[in-house]
Amino acid sequence: MSATLALLALYALSGAAIALAARFLKRPIPARVLGLLSLLPLLLFPESFFGDKTPLPLDHALAVAPWREASAASPRNPDLNDVALQFLPWAKASRLAWKAGEPPMRNRWSGAGSPLAANGQSGAFSPFLLLGLLLPLARAFTLAAGCKILLAAAGTWLLARELELSPPASLFAAVSFSLSLGMTAWILFPHSAVLCLWPWVLFSIELLRARDLAGRAFAALTLCLACMFLAGHPETLVLGVLFAALWLVGRRVSGSLPGGFPILGRTALAGLLAAGLTAWLLFPELNAIAASNRRATSREAPLTRFLSWTPHAPLSLSGLVTTAFPHALGSSIGTPMLPIAPAAFPELAIGCTGTISILLALMIIRPGSPRRRDEMVLLALGGLGIAIGIGLWPLLEIRALAPGIADVSPLRFLAWAAMALPLVAAFELDRWMQDVGSHPRARLAPIVAALCLCAAAVAVFLRLEPLYGESRGLDTQRLFLGSTCAIALAASGGAAILWRRPRRFAALACVLAAAELLVGARSLYRASPASWLYPETPLLRFARDQPGTFRVLGEGAVLYPDTAVFAGLEDVRTHDPVERRDYVDFLNATCGYDPLDYFKIVRDVNAPALDFLNVMFLLAGPGGASPGPRWRLVYSDPRGTIFRSDSALPRVFAPEAVRFVRPAPGGSHNAVERFGEAFREMAGTRDFRRVAYLLAKDEAGVLENGLVEISDYSETAGAASFRTAAPSGRRSFVVASLTQDGGWSARDGSGRALRVFEANGPFLAVEVPGGSQGIRLRYSAPGSGPGLLVSVAALAAGIAVSIARRRPLARTASRLD
């Protein structure tokens, strides 16, 4: 009960903070409106807000060995696997670091130390994650989901009101965008943490036109852009910034933005300031992306083969269809995905804002009072997003050449439709309420739009009916067709009855939209007991309680990469958007670990390199036999087995000799490429203790290493320490199986900096002094130092400009007095 009260209290405080922010910007949200918007998340996840349940797809957690039971059913919604297998583990790793008093820059639980904050999607510095530190992990995700929806709804309300839409139309836009599938299908992903701030950015830009609010609007815009970056999904940030830029340009060209060029300049300046303020994280992210495996394999993306500078048909009309009828190609829940579907349901449904939103937007073609230019710009942006999403020529090719969005999936542009269509529908709702009393034909517009929408739904159904039958989803698709037509006809019938009281029809439209979108969103999730969150098992407790410092390896898909953090174990595998290509190359060359596989496994569990990586235990499925002579059985139960290797090297060890290698020319980000031919020789070694390969510009040859005794090793997310006893009068080196991306530095007990090297490819070596010494290693993400300097400079510049701007205002006020 206390956790439930804490969750509700923090949610209420978040709502109060939104209200205060609106008041600060002199655009207060009526209490009744904010109260209604606050109900939306509670209606979506009532079991999670008021009970001991969670919307997290924890059936995925129980489907992963060694948590899996033999009787476990398959996960209900397969499209949520990334939540359980990536975002939850990254949130857990970030929370562990924060609670230990360290910034979460490094994930010690995965890949011998991989980027954490710098992978972007971890959201390690996200305001939503930081707020959730006060709650258990499962409830923190519930709080984040609620805050995202409320932020999206409140921001859309404020934007619509600033565009001079009526309160009923603004409420409709707020409901339709905040509950759109662009939000709710992704509500547990970092995508929605950025998308929910899009309307706040557009609202802040609108306020830049008000002379008395320009300073506050500029600060709000800068803060929103900075929070969008910290929230954890760079692709959605880039799409939002591009949408805002085209919105401004489109309005300037259409003549609906007086004083457009100054506003464009202030918006760009706010963006530059936000980038400067977050440079301390932006630089590490850019560095991690440049060295990532995904970056190296992006040239081989399947989409590139469709690019052509001669006209071609759209790649697929699926994005157009699913924006209106999200389940038309299946949803993996109740109705299988059709073979023609080019992507998973959440990707295809990003642009869906509900039947009522589409119905109202269709009314733009009716005659009547003039349409506002702002509405036409929004319609063009929504259409442009859909056109890119379906791969229309030459927009697909332009996207592929545009810096910053070349690697963004075309389907992600459907989010532009999710932002634009609710506002277009709100404009049309206002136009209909204005015209219905004076234009008799306006009364027929909702009926005609509903009939057109129903006809389109039937046409799509008939076109795909054979595929529905083959996939055994025909009955479910009939229900979807019937519900779509019923909602459209109910809205049109309501308009026919309530045309004399148009505001009541607007209220009906809000209720119908909310009901449809809430029911659709709730069907994607099933409340799970919080106790399913990677529970403790005897097998994992046995492994974690073993003495010493060691890593583990899961055989095949056992202990899926990143989930080891919940077991308190460190795994050598990784599944990460910025997993380092050189580390993946090392594993592939020594153990078999295909860089092109999405779900990668170690094929050779007997590889000597696993000894170097400090792998002492192999976790396998239940009843498994030892895969080789180096592995002996030490534990077995119905969930799995554990094998132990007695040949694993310590985390830090002294090789018998070191061989210095001059770096290959070219300045590659990839350590394997910098080692050149020497790496291939090293990868074939059978005994990593015998010789270590060190990269050095100014040295060459082989050096016999001093005998170094190492003791008292300990490690945290951002540091490691140990003691060495090395002979005096000769050079001594130790090698650590810690991934060296340029972030590790070393000092001895007196604080003197020690020389560090790249070793055996992407790993760390330290030259240690003679005698007994305490060695301290510290990790700072590459680029964070220069980035911090830029951030400090940006902060100082922002403060200076603010002070300089206030002085003339103060002088003017004193003269008036």
PDB file of C-alpha atoms in Angstrom, residues 613-713:
ATOM      1  CA  LEU A 613      37.562 -12.706 -20.534  1.00  0.00           C
ATOM      2  CA  ASN A 614      37.432 -14.092 -16.977  1.00  0.00           C
ATOM      3  CA  VAL A 615      34.532 -16.456 -17.837  1.00  0.00           C
ATOM      4  CA  MET A 616      34.420 -18.917 -14.973  1.00  0.00           C
ATOM      5  CA  PHE A 617      30.866 -20.219 -15.291  1.00  0.00           C
ATOM      6  CA  LEU A 618      28.740 -21.414 -18.200  1.00  0.00           C
ATOM      7  CA  LEU A 619      24.968 -21.382 -17.691  1.00  0.00           C
ATOM      8  CA  ALA A 620      23.069 -23.892 -19.781  1.00  0.00           C
ATOM      9  CA  GLY A 621      19.592 -25.361 -20.039  1.00  0.00           C
ATOM     10  CA  PRO A 622      18.318 -28.083 -17.734  1.00  0.00           C
ATOM     11  CA  GLY A 623      19.817 -31.531 -18.091  1.00  0.00           C
ATOM     12  CA  GLY A 624      22.587 -30.386 -20.420  1.00  0.00           C
ATOM     13  CA  ALA A 625      25.856 -32.273 -20.763  1.00  0.00           C
ATOM     14  CA  SER A 626      29.251 -30.610 -20.448  1.00  0.00           C
ATOM     15  CA  PRO A 627      30.128 -29.020 -23.811  1.00  0.00           C
ATOM     16  CA  GLY A 628      33.844 -29.786 -23.403  1.00  0.00           C
ATOM     17  CA  PRO A 629      36.613 -30.964 -21.079  1.00  0.00           C
ATOM     18  CA  ARG A 630      37.223 -27.467 -19.710  1.00  0.00           C
ATOM     19  CA  TRP A 631      33.729 -27.360 -18.214  1.00  0.00           C
ATOM     20  CA  ARG A 632      32.718 -29.429 -15.171  1.00  0.00           C
ATOM     21  CA  LEU A 633      29.232 -29.613 -13.729  1.00  0.00           C
ATOM     22  CA  VAL A 634      28.816 -27.805 -10.413  1.00  0.00           C
ATOM     23  CA  TYR A 635      25.063 -27.217 -10.183  1.00  0.00           C
ATOM     24  CA  SER A 636      21.846 -28.535 -11.691  1.00  0.00           C
ATOM     25  CA  ASP A 637      18.128 -28.029 -11.096  1.00  0.00           C
ATOM     26  CA  PRO A 638      14.969 -28.081 -13.252  1.00  0.00           C
ATOM     27  CA  ARG A 639      15.671 -24.533 -14.513  1.00  0.00           C
ATOM     28  CA  GLY A 640      19.209 -25.146 -15.756  1.00  0.00           C
ATOM     29  CA  THR A 641      22.759 -26.240 -15.140  1.00  0.00           C
ATOM     30  CA  ILE A 642      26.015 -24.496 -14.311  1.00  0.00           C
ATOM     31  CA  PHE A 643      29.449 -25.596 -15.478  1.00  0.00           C
ATOM     32  CA  ARG A 644      32.714 -24.243 -14.081  1.00  0.00           C
ATOM     33  CA  SER A 645      36.044 -23.645 -15.791  1.00  0.00           C
ATOM     34  CA  ASP A 646      39.187 -23.763 -13.674  1.00  0.00           C
ATOM     35  CA  SER A 647      41.303 -22.183 -16.410  1.00  0.00           C
ATOM     36  CA  ALA A 648      39.690 -18.741 -16.371  1.00  0.00           C
ATOM     37  CA  LEU A 649      42.221 -15.931 -15.951  1.00  0.00           C
ATOM     38  CA  PRO A 650      41.681 -13.259 -13.287  1.00  0.00           C
ATOM     39  CA  ARG A 651      40.048  -9.983 -14.298  1.00  0.00           C
ATOM     40  CA  VAL A 652      43.523  -8.396 -14.038  1.00  0.00           C
ATOM     41  CA  PHE A 653      46.643 -10.502 -14.632  1.00  0.00           C
ATOM     42  CA  ALA A 654      50.303 -10.140 -15.557  1.00  0.00           C
ATOM     43  CA  PRO A 655      51.245 -11.780 -18.869  1.00  0.00           C
ATOM     44  CA  GLU A 656      54.634 -13.476 -19.168  1.00  0.00           C
ATOM     45  CA  ALA A 657      55.585 -11.113 -21.990  1.00  0.00           C
ATOM     46  CA  VAL A 658      54.233  -8.148 -23.901  1.00  0.00           C
ATOM     47  CA  ARG A 659      54.565  -7.487 -27.588  1.00  0.00           C
ATOM     48  CA  PHE A 660      54.349  -3.875 -28.721  1.00  0.00           C
ATOM     49  CA  VAL A 661      52.432  -3.264 -31.939  1.00  0.00           C
ATOM     50  CA  ARG A 662      52.518  -0.045 -33.937  1.00  0.00           C
ATOM     51  CA  PRO A 663      49.026   1.153 -34.877  1.00  0.00           C
ATOM     52  CA  ALA A 664      47.954   0.663 -38.462  1.00  0.00           C
ATOM     53  CA  PRO A 665      47.521   3.908 -40.428  1.00  0.00           C
ATOM     54  CA  GLY A 666      44.087   5.403 -40.898  1.00  0.00           C
ATOM     55  CA  GLY A 667      42.976   6.391 -37.393  1.00  0.00           C
ATOM     56  CA  SER A 668      40.103   3.901 -37.279  1.00  0.00           C
ATOM     57  CA  HIS A 669      37.635   3.858 -34.368  1.00  0.00           C
ATOM     58  CA  ASN A 670      38.012   0.065 -34.402  1.00  0.00           C
ATOM     59  CA  ALA A 671      40.809  -1.248 -32.152  1.00  0.00           C
ATOM     60  CA  VAL A 672      40.932  -4.496 -34.124  1.00  0.00           C
ATOM     61  CA  GLU A 673      41.746  -2.541 -37.285  1.00  0.00           C
ATOM     62  CA  ARG A 674      44.370  -0.502 -35.431  1.00  0.00           C
ATOM     63  CA  PHE A 675      46.155  -3.727 -34.445  1.00  0.00           C
ATOM     64  CA  GLY A 676      46.147  -4.862 -38.078  1.00  0.00           C
ATOM     65  CA  GLU A 677      47.842  -8.184 -38.826  1.00  0.00           C
ATOM     66  CA  ALA A 678      48.930  -8.584 -35.199  1.00  0.00           C
ATOM     67  CA  PHE A 679      45.297  -9.003 -34.158  1.00  0.00           C
ATOM     68  CA  ARG A 680      44.846 -12.064 -36.335  1.00  0.00           C
ATOM     69  CA  GLU A 681      47.935 -13.577 -34.772  1.00  0.00           C
ATOM     70  CA  MET A 682      46.696 -12.756 -31.298  1.00  0.00           C
ATOM     71  CA  ALA A 683      43.210 -14.159 -32.008  1.00  0.00           C
ATOM     72  CA  GLY A 684      44.710 -17.549 -32.762  1.00  0.00           C
ATOM     73  CA  THR A 685      46.575 -17.877 -29.476  1.00  0.00           C
ATOM     74  CA  ARG A 686      45.739 -20.745 -27.143  1.00  0.00           C
ATOM     75  CA  ASP A 687      47.215 -19.202 -23.988  1.00  0.00           C
ATOM     76  CA  PHE A 688      46.489 -15.549 -23.315  1.00  0.00           C
ATOM     77  CA  ARG A 689      48.729 -15.527 -20.254  1.00  0.00           C
ATOM     78  CA  ARG A 690      51.843 -16.175 -22.311  1.00  0.00           C
ATOM     79  CA  VAL A 691      51.930 -12.922 -24.271  1.00  0.00           C
ATOM     80  CA  ALA A 692      49.797  -9.788 -24.488  1.00  0.00           C
ATOM     81  CA  TYR A 693      49.707  -7.483 -27.511  1.00  0.00           C
ATOM     82  CA  LEU A 694      49.940  -3.779 -26.640  1.00  0.00           C
ATOM     83  CA  LEU A 695      49.342  -0.926 -29.049  1.00  0.00           C
ATOM     84  CA  ALA A 696      52.113   1.721 -28.845  1.00  0.00           C
ATOM     85  CA  LYS A 697      53.298   4.341 -31.317  1.00  0.00           C
ATOM     86  CA  ASP A 698      56.768   4.722 -29.868  1.00  0.00           C
ATOM     87  CA  GLU A 699      57.746   1.156 -28.966  1.00  0.00           C
ATOM     88  CA  ALA A 700      58.310  -2.134 -30.737  1.00  0.00           C
ATOM     89  CA  GLY A 701      59.443  -5.650 -30.061  1.00  0.00           C
ATOM     90  CA  VAL A 702      58.780  -8.172 -27.310  1.00  0.00           C
ATOM     91  CA  LEU A 703      59.485  -7.469 -23.656  1.00  0.00           C
ATOM     92  CA  GLU A 704      59.675 -10.021 -20.872  1.00  0.00           C
ATOM     93  CA  ASN A 705      57.233  -8.898 -18.244  1.00  0.00           C
ATOM     94  CA  GLY A 706      58.043  -8.550 -14.573  1.00  0.00           C
ATOM     95  CA  LEU A 707      56.421 -10.953 -12.159  1.00  0.00           C
ATOM     96  CA  VAL A 708      53.512  -9.005 -10.704  1.00  0.00           C
ATOM     97  CA  GLU A 709      51.372 -10.179  -7.812  1.00  0.00           C
ATOM     98  CA  ILE A 710      47.806  -8.814  -7.945  1.00  0.00           C
ATOM     99  CA  SER A 711      45.367  -8.769  -5.048  1.00  0.00           C
ATOM    100  CA  ASP A 712      42.278  -7.059  -3.608  1.00  0.00           C
ATOM    101  CA  TYR A 713      40.510  -6.466  -6.923  1.00  0.00           C
TER     102      TYR A 713
END
